[in-house]
GROMACS .gro file of N, CA and C in nm:
model
  522
    1MET      N    1   0.227  -1.304  -0.374
    1MET     CA    2   0.158  -1.313  -0.480
    1MET      C    3   0.232  -1.309  -0.617
    2LYS      N    4   0.236  -1.410  -0.698
    2LYS     CA    5   0.332  -1.431  -0.808
    2LYS      C    6   0.252  -1.366  -0.926
    3LEU      N    7   0.332  -1.300  -1.007
    3LEU     CA    8   0.293  -1.242  -1.145
    3LEU      C    9   0.310  -1.344  -1.256
    4SER      N   10   0.224  -1.368  -1.331
    4SER     CA   11   0.236  -1.452  -1.459
    4SER      C   12   0.257  -1.364  -1.576
    5GLU      N   13   0.313  -1.436  -1.660
    5GLU     CA   14   0.341  -1.357  -1.806
    5GLU      C   15   0.249  -1.450  -1.915
    6TYR      N   16   0.193  -1.360  -1.991
    6TYR     CA   17   0.130  -1.420  -2.109
    6TYR      C   18   0.160  -1.341  -2.245
    7LYS      N   19   0.183  -1.418  -2.338
    7LYS     CA   20   0.215  -1.332  -2.469
    7LYS      C   21   0.105  -1.386  -2.568
    8TYR      N   22   0.061  -1.282  -2.640
    8TYR     CA   23  -0.032  -1.291  -2.754
    8TYR      C   24   0.012  -1.191  -2.864
    9LYS      N   25   0.037  -1.278  -2.972
    9LYS     CA   26   0.104  -1.184  -3.095
    9LYS      C   27   0.212  -1.105  -3.048
   10ASN      N   28   0.181  -0.977  -3.067
   10ASN     CA   29   0.301  -0.878  -3.028
   10ASN      C   30   0.303  -0.814  -2.885
   11TYR      N   31   0.194  -0.879  -2.817
   11TYR     CA   32   0.161  -0.818  -2.688
   11TYR      C   33   0.216  -0.916  -2.574
   12ARG      N   34   0.265  -0.845  -2.469
   12ARG     CA   35   0.301  -0.919  -2.352
   12ARG      C   36   0.224  -0.867  -2.230
   13PHE      N   37   0.148  -0.972  -2.172
   13PHE     CA   38   0.079  -0.924  -2.051
   13PHE      C   39   0.139  -0.980  -1.907
   14LEU      N   40   0.154  -0.907  -1.813
   14LEU     CA   41   0.198  -0.921  -1.686
   14LEU      C   42   0.095  -0.921  -1.578
   15GLY      N   43   0.061  -1.005  -1.503
   15GLY     CA   44  -0.050  -0.982  -1.398
   15GLY      C   45  -0.065  -1.099  -1.308
   16CYS      N   46  -0.159  -1.073  -1.232
   16CYS     CA   47  -0.218  -1.182  -1.127
   16CYS      C   48  -0.362  -1.155  -1.107
   17SER      N   49  -0.423  -1.261  -1.097
   17SER     CA   50  -0.567  -1.249  -1.065
   17SER      C   51  -0.618  -1.392  -0.985
   18GLU      N   52  -0.695  -1.351  -0.885
   18GLU     CA   53  -0.760  -1.465  -0.802
   18GLU      C   54  -0.901  -1.408  -0.780
   19GLY      N   55  -1.012  -1.472  -0.822
   19GLY     CA   56  -1.127  -1.420  -0.806
   19GLY      C   57  -1.174  -1.371  -0.678
   20GLY      N   58  -1.216  -1.250  -0.659
   20GLY     CA   59  -1.252  -1.192  -0.529
   20GLY      C   60  -1.140  -1.152  -0.435
   21LEU      N   61  -1.031  -1.180  -0.477
   21LEU     CA   62  -0.898  -1.150  -0.388
   21LEU      C   63  -0.825  -1.043  -0.452
   22HIS      N   64  -0.774  -1.047  -0.570
   22HIS     CA   65  -0.698  -0.951  -0.628
   22HIS      C   66  -0.691  -0.978  -0.788
   23THR      N   67  -0.683  -0.847  -0.851
   23THR     CA   68  -0.667  -0.858  -0.997
   23THR      C   69  -0.592  -0.733  -1.039
   24ALA      N   70  -0.484  -0.756  -1.110
   24ALA     CA   71  -0.404  -0.659  -1.173
   24ALA      C   72  -0.339  -0.713  -1.290
   25MET      N   73  -0.326  -0.633  -1.404
   25MET     CA   74  -0.268  -0.676  -1.526
   25MET      C   75  -0.214  -0.558  -1.581
   26ALA      N   76  -0.094  -0.575  -1.641
   26ALA     CA   77  -0.009  -0.469  -1.709
   26ALA      C   78   0.023  -0.497  -1.850
   27LEU      N   79   0.031  -0.410  -1.926
   27LEU     CA   80   0.092  -0.429  -2.065
   27LEU      C   81   0.230  -0.349  -2.069
   28PRO      N   82   0.342  -0.420  -2.035
   28PRO     CA   83   0.467  -0.347  -2.024
   28PRO      C   84   0.522  -0.260  -2.139
   29GLN      N   85   0.466  -0.306  -2.255
   29GLN     CA   86   0.525  -0.233  -2.372
   29GLN      C   87   0.448  -0.079  -2.366
   30TYR      N   88   0.341  -0.066  -2.313
   30TYR     CA   89   0.271   0.044  -2.308
   30TYR      C   90   0.293   0.121  -2.165
   31LYS      N   91   0.350   0.056  -2.077
   31LYS     CA   92   0.371   0.110  -1.954
   31LYS      C   93   0.233   0.147  -1.882
   32LEU      N   94   0.145   0.065  -1.902
   32LEU     CA   95   0.016   0.067  -1.840
   32LEU      C   96  -0.044  -0.055  -1.774
   33MET      N   97  -0.132  -0.015  -1.674
   33MET     CA   98  -0.197  -0.126  -1.602
   33MET      C   99  -0.335  -0.121  -1.607
   34PHE      N  100  -0.395  -0.232  -1.597
   34PHE     CA  101  -0.553  -0.238  -1.600
   34PHE      C  102  -0.564  -0.296  -1.425
   35ASP      N  103  -0.621  -0.212  -1.345
   35ASP     CA  104  -0.648  -0.247  -1.214
   35ASP      C  105  -0.529  -0.257  -1.144
   36ILE      N  106  -0.514  -0.239  -1.007
   36ILE     CA  107  -0.398  -0.241  -0.914
   36ILE      C  108  -0.404  -0.353  -0.819
   37GLY      N  109  -0.529  -0.424  -0.816
   37GLY     CA  110  -0.531  -0.536  -0.710
   37GLY      C  111  -0.511  -0.475  -0.573
   38VAL      N  112  -0.421  -0.562  -0.495
   38VAL     CA  113  -0.380  -0.531  -0.345
   38VAL      C  114  -0.251  -0.460  -0.369
   39GLY      N  115  -0.202  -0.432  -0.482
   39GLY     CA  116  -0.065  -0.363  -0.486
   39GLY      C  117   0.047  -0.465  -0.498
   40HIS      N  118   0.147  -0.450  -0.587
   40HIS     CA  119   0.249  -0.531  -0.603
   40HIS      C  120   0.382  -0.445  -0.636
   41THR      N  121   0.494  -0.462  -0.584
   41THR     CA  122   0.620  -0.383  -0.604
   41THR      C  123   0.648  -0.383  -0.746
   42ARG      N  124   0.653  -0.492  -0.813
   42ARG     CA  125   0.693  -0.503  -0.958
   42ARG      C  126   0.590  -0.423  -1.042
   43LEU      N  127   0.477  -0.374  -0.996
   43LEU     CA  128   0.390  -0.309  -1.087
   43LEU      C  129   0.396  -0.159  -1.065
   44THR      N  130   0.486  -0.111  -0.971
   44THR     CA  131   0.501   0.030  -0.926
   44THR      C  132   0.557   0.113  -1.067
   45ASP      N  133   0.640   0.058  -1.145
   45ASP     CA  134   0.697   0.133  -1.237
   45ASP      C  135   0.583   0.177  -1.354
   46PHE      N  136   0.473   0.116  -1.354
   46PHE     CA  137   0.391   0.152  -1.464
   46PHE      C  138   0.312   0.292  -1.435
   47GLN      N  139   0.331   0.376  -1.522
   47GLN     CA  140   0.298   0.511  -1.498
   47GLN      C  141   0.132   0.536  -1.512
   48ARG      N  142   0.077   0.458  -1.598
   48ARG     CA  143  -0.059   0.479  -1.618
   48ARG      C  144  -0.149   0.352  -1.555
   49LEU      N  145  -0.252   0.393  -1.501
   49LEU     CA  146  -0.344   0.293  -1.436
   49LEU      C  147  -0.482   0.295  -1.482
   50LEU      N  148  -0.541   0.199  -1.549
   50LEU     CA  149  -0.685   0.220  -1.581
   50LEU      C  150  -0.775   0.122  -1.489
   51LEU      N  151  -0.831   0.201  -1.406
   51LEU     CA  152  -0.922   0.118  -1.303
   51LEU      C  153  -1.060   0.083  -1.361
   52THR      N  154  -1.087  -0.035  -1.362
   52THR     CA  155  -1.228  -0.076  -1.397
   52THR      C  156  -1.336  -0.047  -1.315
   53HIS      N  157  -1.322  -0.059  -1.183
   53HIS     CA  158  -1.424  -0.032  -1.078
   53HIS      C  159  -1.360  -0.040  -0.949
   54GLY      N  160  -1.433  -0.005  -0.862
   54GLY     CA  161  -1.384   0.032  -0.718
   54GLY      C  162  -1.371  -0.072  -0.627
   55HIS      N  163  -1.416  -0.191  -0.655
   55HIS     CA  164  -1.419  -0.324  -0.560
   55HIS      C  165  -1.261  -0.337  -0.527
   56LEU      N  166  -1.268  -0.360  -0.397
   56LEU     CA  167  -1.121  -0.376  -0.328
   56LEU      C  168  -1.025  -0.460  -0.406
   57ASP      N  169  -1.097  -0.586  -0.455
   57ASP     CA  170  -0.988  -0.679  -0.508
   57ASP      C  171  -0.926  -0.608  -0.628
   58HIS      N  172  -0.990  -0.497  -0.696
   58HIS     CA  173  -0.939  -0.424  -0.803
   58HIS      C  174  -0.857  -0.301  -0.766
   59SER      N  175  -0.893  -0.233  -0.665
   59SER     CA  176  -0.843  -0.118  -0.633
   59SER      C  177  -0.769  -0.091  -0.488
   60SER      N  178  -0.750  -0.198  -0.422
   60SER     CA  179  -0.728  -0.163  -0.263
   60SER      C  180  -0.568  -0.122  -0.256
   61GLY      N  181  -0.491  -0.144  -0.367
   61GLY     CA  182  -0.352  -0.124  -0.363
   61GLY      C  183  -0.321   0.018  -0.421
   62LEU      N  184  -0.434   0.094  -0.438
   62LEU     CA  185  -0.401   0.227  -0.496
   62LEU      C  186  -0.322   0.305  -0.423
   63ALA      N  187  -0.344   0.333  -0.290
   63ALA     CA  188  -0.258   0.415  -0.197
   63ALA      C  189  -0.117   0.391  -0.204
   64TYR      N  190  -0.118   0.254  -0.184
   64TYR     CA  191   0.035   0.180  -0.185
   64TYR      C  192   0.109   0.203  -0.299
   65TYR      N  193   0.038   0.193  -0.422
   65TYR     CA  194   0.100   0.228  -0.544
   65TYR      C  195   0.151   0.366  -0.578
   66ILE      N  196   0.062   0.470  -0.526
   66ILE     CA  197   0.094   0.603  -0.533
   66ILE      C  198   0.215   0.649  -0.439
   67SER      N  199   0.190   0.585  -0.324
   67SER     CA  200   0.312   0.612  -0.202
   67SER      C  201   0.446   0.555  -0.264
   68GLN      N  202   0.437   0.421  -0.320
   68GLN     CA  203   0.568   0.365  -0.356
   68GLN      C  204   0.633   0.449  -0.475
   69ARG      N  205   0.555   0.488  -0.574
   69ARG     CA  206   0.606   0.574  -0.672
   69ARG      C  207   0.669   0.698  -0.625
   70ALA      N  208   0.607   0.761  -0.524
   70ALA     CA  209   0.682   0.876  -0.476
   70ALA      C  210   0.798   0.843  -0.398
   71LEU      N  211   0.814   0.756  -0.324
   71LEU     CA  212   0.928   0.703  -0.257
   71LEU      C  213   1.038   0.672  -0.342
   72ARG      N  214   1.008   0.610  -0.462
   72ARG     CA  215   1.119   0.587  -0.572
   72ARG      C  216   1.127   0.710  -0.638
   73ARG      N  217   1.075   0.828  -0.625
   73ARG     CA  218   1.088   0.944  -0.702
   73ARG      C  219   1.054   0.932  -0.850
   74LEU      N  220   0.945   0.858  -0.873
   74LEU     CA  221   0.885   0.838  -0.996
   74LEU      C  222   0.803   0.939  -1.027
   75ASP      N  223   0.759   0.979  -1.148
   75ASP     CA  224   0.660   1.072  -1.165
   75ASP      C  225   0.520   1.037  -1.122
   76PRO      N  226   0.438   1.128  -1.068
   76PRO     CA  227   0.309   1.096  -1.013
   76PRO      C  228   0.233   1.024  -1.122
   77PRO      N  229   0.169   0.924  -1.094
   77PRO     CA  230   0.082   0.826  -1.195
   77PRO      C  231  -0.042   0.881  -1.249
   78ASP      N  232  -0.074   0.853  -1.360
   78ASP     CA  233  -0.202   0.907  -1.415
   78ASP      C  234  -0.302   0.783  -1.404
   79ILE      N  235  -0.407   0.815  -1.326
   79ILE     CA  236  -0.517   0.716  -1.289
   79ILE      C  237  -0.645   0.753  -1.351
   80TYR      N  238  -0.692   0.665  -1.429
   80TYR     CA  239  -0.814   0.659  -1.489
   80TYR      C  240  -0.925   0.586  -1.434
   81CYS      N  241  -1.043   0.648  -1.418
   81CYS     CA  242  -1.149   0.557  -1.336
   81CYS      C  243  -1.292   0.609  -1.408
   82PRO      N  244  -1.393   0.535  -1.344
   82PRO     CA  245  -1.530   0.555  -1.387
   82PRO      C  246  -1.545   0.701  -1.317
   83PRO      N  247  -1.621   0.785  -1.383
   83PRO     CA  248  -1.645   0.930  -1.340
   83PRO      C  249  -1.715   0.921  -1.197
   84GLU      N  250  -1.784   0.836  -1.164
   84GLU     CA  251  -1.856   0.824  -1.018
   84GLU      C  252  -1.754   0.799  -0.909
   85LEU      N  253  -1.638   0.752  -0.954
   85LEU     CA  254  -1.525   0.710  -0.835
   85LEU      C  255  -1.442   0.829  -0.821
   86GLU      N  256  -1.443   0.919  -0.880
   86GLU     CA  257  -1.344   1.045  -0.866
   86GLU      C  258  -1.348   1.107  -0.726
   87ASP      N  259  -1.460   1.140  -0.694
   87ASP     CA  260  -1.468   1.208  -0.537
   87ASP      C  261  -1.442   1.118  -0.447
   88PRO      N  262  -1.517   0.986  -0.447
   88PRO     CA  263  -1.465   0.914  -0.348
   88PRO      C  264  -1.317   0.866  -0.330
   89LEU      N  265  -1.254   0.851  -0.439
   89LEU     CA  266  -1.103   0.814  -0.452
   89LEU      C  267  -1.035   0.928  -0.401
   90ARG      N  268  -1.061   1.046  -0.425
   90ARG     CA  269  -0.993   1.170  -0.370
   90ARG      C  270  -1.016   1.171  -0.236
   91ARG      N  271  -1.127   1.142  -0.174
   91ARG     CA  272  -1.143   1.153  -0.018
   91ARG      C  273  -1.060   1.036   0.027
   92ILE      N  274  -1.064   0.915  -0.027
   92ILE     CA  275  -0.986   0.805   0.031
   92ILE      C  276  -0.832   0.849   0.042
   93LEU      N  277  -0.789   0.894  -0.084
   93LEU     CA  278  -0.652   0.911  -0.098
   93LEU      C  279  -0.611   1.036   0.000
   94SER      N  280  -0.693   1.119   0.028
   94SER     CA  281  -0.663   1.232   0.123
   94SER      C  282  -0.637   1.178   0.256
   95ILE      N  283  -0.729   1.092   0.300
   95ILE     CA  284  -0.713   1.031   0.440
   95ILE      C  285  -0.598   0.939   0.437
   96TRP      N  286  -0.562   0.867   0.337
   96TRP     CA  287  -0.419   0.790   0.334
   96TRP      C  288  -0.295   0.889   0.360
   97ALA      N  289  -0.320   1.011   0.298
   97ALA     CA  290  -0.215   1.108   0.286
   97ALA      C  291  -0.204   1.161   0.430
   98GLU      N  292  -0.315   1.171   0.503
   98GLU     CA  293  -0.310   1.226   0.649
   98GLU      C  294  -0.266   1.119   0.725
   99ILE      N  295  -0.289   0.981   0.731
   99ILE     CA  296  -0.250   0.885   0.797
   99ILE      C  297  -0.096   0.857   0.789
  100GLU      N  298  -0.039   0.886   0.663
  100GLU     CA  299   0.092   0.850   0.635
  100GLU      C  300   0.174   0.969   0.655
  101GLY      N  301   0.115   1.096   0.672
  101GLY     CA  302   0.201   1.201   0.695
  101GLY      C  303   0.268   1.259   0.577
  102PHE      N  304   0.230   1.235   0.458
  102PHE     CA  305   0.294   1.267   0.336
  102PHE      C  306   0.184   1.262   0.230
  103GLU      N  307   0.191   1.362   0.148
  103GLU     CA  308   0.090   1.381   0.038
  103GLU      C  309   0.160   1.350  -0.086
  104ALA      N  310   0.146   1.238  -0.155
  104ALA     CA  311   0.224   1.184  -0.268
  104ALA      C  312   0.138   1.232  -0.394
  105GLY      N  313   0.203   1.283  -0.489
  105GLY     CA  314   0.116   1.340  -0.599
  105GLY      C  315   0.073   1.209  -0.694
  106TYR      N  316  -0.054   1.250  -0.766
  106TYR     CA  317  -0.094   1.153  -0.853
  106TYR      C  318  -0.199   1.242  -0.937
  107ASN      N  319  -0.240   1.195  -1.043
  107ASN     CA  320  -0.323   1.260  -1.143
  107ASN      C  321  -0.438   1.175  -1.156
  108LEU      N  322  -0.559   1.210  -1.102
  108LEU     CA  323  -0.680   1.138  -1.126
  108LEU      C  324  -0.776   1.183  -1.235
  109HIS      N  325  -0.817   1.102  -1.341
  109HIS     CA  326  -0.885   1.134  -1.429
  109HIS      C  327  -1.013   1.066  -1.453
  110PRO      N  328  -1.125   1.134  -1.445
  110PRO     CA  329  -1.239   1.059  -1.456
  110PRO      C  330  -1.257   1.023  -1.623
  111VAL      N  331  -1.289   0.906  -1.659
  111VAL     CA  332  -1.288   0.871  -1.799
  111VAL      C  333  -1.409   0.963  -1.874
  112ASP      N  334  -1.373   1.023  -1.967
  112ASP     CA  335  -1.472   1.069  -2.083
  112ASP      C  336  -1.489   0.974  -2.190
  113TYR      N  337  -1.595   0.916  -2.186
  113TYR     CA  338  -1.640   0.799  -2.283
  113TYR      C  339  -1.628   0.841  -2.435
  114GLU      N  340  -1.623   0.968  -2.463
  114GLU     CA  341  -1.623   1.015  -2.592
  114GLU      C  342  -1.483   1.032  -2.652
  115ARG      N  343  -1.384   1.032  -2.558
  115ARG     CA  344  -1.244   1.066  -2.579
  115ARG      C  345  -1.155   0.946  -2.603
  116TYR      N  346  -1.051   0.972  -2.698
  116TYR     CA  347  -0.949   0.873  -2.713
  116TYR      C  348  -0.829   0.942  -2.640
  117TYR      N  349  -0.763   0.857  -2.556
  117TYR     CA  350  -0.647   0.889  -2.488
  117TYR      C  351  -0.525   0.848  -2.538
  118LYS      N  352  -0.430   0.927  -2.553
  118LYS     CA  353  -0.298   0.890  -2.622
  118LYS      C  354  -0.211   0.816  -2.534
  119ILE      N  355  -0.160   0.691  -2.579
  119ILE     CA  356  -0.073   0.609  -2.519
  119ILE      C  357   0.066   0.636  -2.557
  120GLN      N  358   0.097   0.630  -2.668
  120GLN     CA  359   0.219   0.657  -2.741
  120GLN      C  360   0.197   0.656  -2.889
  121GLY      N  361   0.261   0.732  -2.968
  121GLY     CA  362   0.266   0.722  -3.118
  121GLY      C  363   0.121   0.724  -3.155
  122ASN      N  364   0.072   0.628  -3.242
  122ASN     CA  365  -0.058   0.627  -3.297
  122ASN      C  366  -0.153   0.520  -3.211
  123VAL      N  367  -0.124   0.497  -3.090
  123VAL     CA  368  -0.186   0.411  -2.997
  123VAL      C  369  -0.263   0.494  -2.893
  124PHE      N  370  -0.389   0.444  -2.875
  124PHE     CA  371  -0.485   0.525  -2.801
  124PHE      C  372  -0.558   0.419  -2.713
  125PHE      N  373  -0.603   0.471  -2.592
  125PHE     CA  374  -0.718   0.398  -2.524
  125PHE      C  375  -0.849   0.461  -2.527
  126LYS      N  376  -0.959   0.388  -2.498
  126LYS     CA  377  -1.077   0.459  -2.486
  126LYS      C  378  -1.167   0.369  -2.389
  127GLY      N  379  -1.223   0.451  -2.297
  127GLY     CA  380  -1.315   0.393  -2.183
  127GLY      C  381  -1.445   0.362  -2.247
  128ILE      N  382  -1.493   0.242  -2.191
  128ILE     CA  383  -1.623   0.184  -2.238
  128ILE      C  384  -1.700   0.145  -2.128
  129ARG      N  385  -1.819   0.200  -2.112
  129ARG     CA  386  -1.909   0.160  -2.000
  129ARG      C  387  -1.929  -0.001  -2.000
  130SER      N  388  -1.927  -0.047  -1.899
  130SER     CA  389  -1.947  -0.196  -1.867
  130SER      C  390  -2.045  -0.217  -1.759
  131ILE      N  391  -2.110  -0.336  -1.755
  131ILE     CA  392  -2.212  -0.374  -1.668
  131ILE      C  393  -2.158  -0.450  -1.544
  132HIS      N  394  -2.192  -0.397  -1.429
  132HIS     CA  395  -2.145  -0.443  -1.301
  132HIS      C  396  -2.240  -0.402  -1.195
  133ARG      N  397  -2.232  -0.443  -1.081
  133ARG     CA  398  -2.306  -0.377  -0.974
  133ARG      C  399  -2.277  -0.250  -0.921
  134VAL      N  400  -2.165  -0.202  -0.970
  134VAL     CA  401  -2.106  -0.072  -0.933
  134VAL      C  402  -2.067  -0.006  -1.064
  135PRO      N  403  -2.057   0.127  -1.057
  135PRO     CA  404  -1.995   0.184  -1.196
  135PRO      C  405  -1.876   0.120  -1.234
  136SER      N  406  -1.877   0.096  -1.366
  136SER     CA  407  -1.741   0.016  -1.418
  136SER      C  408  -1.726   0.052  -1.558
  137ASN      N  409  -1.596   0.034  -1.588
  137ASN     CA  410  -1.536   0.050  -1.736
  137ASN      C  411  -1.478  -0.078  -1.775
  138GLY      N  412  -1.478  -0.083  -1.915
  138GLY     CA  413  -1.388  -0.157  -1.989
  138GLY      C  414  -1.312  -0.061  -2.049
  139TYR      N  415  -1.196  -0.125  -2.117
  139TYR     CA  416  -1.109  -0.019  -2.200
  139TYR      C  417  -1.068  -0.108  -2.315
  140THR      N  418  -1.065  -0.019  -2.433
  140THR     CA  419  -0.995  -0.083  -2.560
  140THR      C  420  -0.884  -0.013  -2.589
  141ILE      N  421  -0.794  -0.062  -2.641
  141ILE     CA  422  -0.660  -0.026  -2.697
  141ILE      C  423  -0.665  -0.029  -2.844
  142LEU      N  424  -0.648   0.081  -2.916
  142LEU     CA  425  -0.646   0.077  -3.065
  142LEU      C  426  -0.530   0.158  -3.122
  143GLU      N  427  -0.512   0.116  -3.254
  143GLU     CA  428  -0.406   0.197  -3.322
  143GLU      C  429  -0.493   0.276  -3.419
  144LYS      N  430  -0.455   0.403  -3.425
  144LYS     CA  431  -0.519   0.478  -3.535
  144LYS      C  432  -0.424   0.485  -3.661
  145THR      N  433  -0.494   0.484  -3.775
  145THR     CA  434  -0.406   0.494  -3.897
  145THR      C  435  -0.471   0.605  -3.983
  146ASN      N  436  -0.386   0.648  -4.072
  146ASN     CA  437  -0.458   0.741  -4.181
  146ASN      C  438  -0.469   0.649  -4.313
  147LYS      N  439  -0.590   0.668  -4.359
  147LYS     CA  440  -0.623   0.601  -4.484
  147LYS      C  441  -0.645   0.713  -4.597
  148LEU      N  442  -0.599   0.662  -4.714
  148LEU     CA  443  -0.629   0.770  -4.826
  148LEU      C  444  -0.788   0.762  -4.862
  149LYS      N  445  -0.825   0.892  -4.866
  149LYS     CA  446  -0.983   0.897  -4.894
  149LYS      C  447  -1.011   0.838  -5.025
  150PRO      N  448  -1.126   0.779  -5.036
  150PRO     CA  449  -1.174   0.695  -5.177
  150PRO      C  450  -1.145   0.787  -5.286
  151GLU      N  451  -1.174   0.926  -5.284
  151GLU     CA  452  -1.169   1.014  -5.407
  151GLU      C  453  -1.026   1.025  -5.468
  152PHE      N  454  -0.924   0.972  -5.381
  152PHE     CA  455  -0.785   0.983  -5.422
  152PHE      C  456  -0.714   0.865  -5.440
  153GLN      N  457  -0.798   0.741  -5.426
  153GLN     CA  458  -0.736   0.620  -5.427
  153GLN      C  459  -0.687   0.567  -5.561
  154ASP      N  460  -0.768   0.615  -5.687
  154ASP     CA  461  -0.722   0.593  -5.815
  154ASP      C  462  -0.597   0.654  -5.872
  155LEU      N  463  -0.559   0.747  -5.801
  155LEU     CA  464  -0.440   0.847  -5.855
  155LEU      C  465  -0.297   0.759  -5.839
  156PRO      N  466  -0.216   0.779  -5.936
  156PRO     CA  467  -0.079   0.721  -5.926
  156PRO      C  468  -0.005   0.779  -5.812
  157GLY      N  469   0.088   0.702  -5.753
  157GLY     CA  470   0.165   0.734  -5.628
  157GLY      C  471   0.221   0.870  -5.644
  158HIS      N  472   0.294   0.898  -5.760
  158HIS     CA  473   0.361   1.033  -5.777
  158HIS      C  474   0.264   1.148  -5.758
  159GLU      N  475   0.130   1.139  -5.802
  159GLU     CA  476   0.051   1.240  -5.804
  159GLU      C  477  -0.001   1.263  -5.653
  160ILE      N  478  -0.012   1.157  -5.578
  160ILE     CA  479  -0.049   1.164  -5.444
  160ILE      C  480   0.067   1.227  -5.367
  161ALA      N  481   0.181   1.197  -5.402
  161ALA     CA  482   0.296   1.263  -5.339
  161ALA      C  483   0.296   1.409  -5.354
  162VAL      N  484   0.267   1.447  -5.472
  162VAL     CA  485   0.253   1.589  -5.511
  162VAL      C  486   0.141   1.654  -5.422
  163LEU      N  487   0.027   1.617  -5.430
  163LEU     CA  488  -0.080   1.659  -5.357
  163LEU      C  489  -0.046   1.656  -5.204
  164LYS      N  490   0.016   1.565  -5.148
  164LYS     CA  491   0.045   1.570  -5.009
  164LYS      C  492   0.112   1.702  -4.968
  165GLN      N  493   0.194   1.747  -5.065
  165GLN     CA  494   0.279   1.868  -5.023
  165GLN      C  495   0.182   1.982  -5.029
  166LYS      N  496   0.089   1.986  -5.104
  166LYS     CA  497  -0.007   2.094  -5.136
  166LYS      C  498  -0.125   2.102  -5.042
  167ARG      N  499  -0.180   1.981  -5.003
  167ARG     CA  500  -0.296   1.972  -4.927
  167ARG      C  501  -0.287   1.877  -4.809
  168ASN      N  502  -0.377   1.897  -4.715
  168ASN     CA  503  -0.367   1.824  -4.592
  168ASN      C  504  -0.499   1.760  -4.570
  169ASP      N  505  -0.581   1.736  -4.669
  169ASP     CA  506  -0.696   1.672  -4.664
  169ASP      C  507  -0.719   1.542  -4.747
  170LEU      N  508  -0.604   1.473  -4.776
  170LEU     CA  509  -0.609   1.353  -4.863
  170LEU      C  510  -0.635   1.226  -4.794
  171PHE      N  511  -0.629   1.227  -4.647
  171PHE     CA  512  -0.630   1.112  -4.557
  171PHE      C  513  -0.744   1.141  -4.457
  172TYR      N  514  -0.818   1.038  -4.399
  172TYR     CA  515  -0.875   1.040  -4.279
  172TYR      C  516  -0.830   0.941  -4.183
  173GLU      N  517  -0.868   0.955  -4.063
  173GLU     CA  518  -0.824   0.880  -3.952
  173GLU      C  519  -0.916   0.767  -3.945
  174HIS      N  520  -0.872   0.647  -3.919
  174HIS     CA  521  -0.930   0.517  -3.911
  174HIS      C  522  -0.873   0.445  -3.788
   0.00000   0.00000   0.00000
């Protein structure tokens, strides 16, 4: 299975998809993946995995991914999933650990739809409920910036600089 590369603006996507067979996509600059497909050795380095749903073409490589990270002595991955998948995934991964005779570390996080998860710097992701025949998520990646509140926008720059040293309420997160 060959990985393809696609560039859009400042983003580089790496992945593979064949309807009903496998789907995995990575954003190398953020060290994160959307779905794991059937597993691919070139995708093992990505620390963060955002699962959209549990269909096998999107998730069957999960145990392999976790195991390969452990074998390569990489940190346990952070795996985000629809909340309904947390318990079944833990059971499946426990059985795989029993079969393999080794329990590899992983951090499984059911998505809280009200929360923004930090990726790096001021870049975050947020889970969004999506419609499918099984519980599923979409994800959005966004950059949060601080904007000057309207009541301070008419002030000259030097006054804003002075106020910034005295107050912490000049900006709001956008």
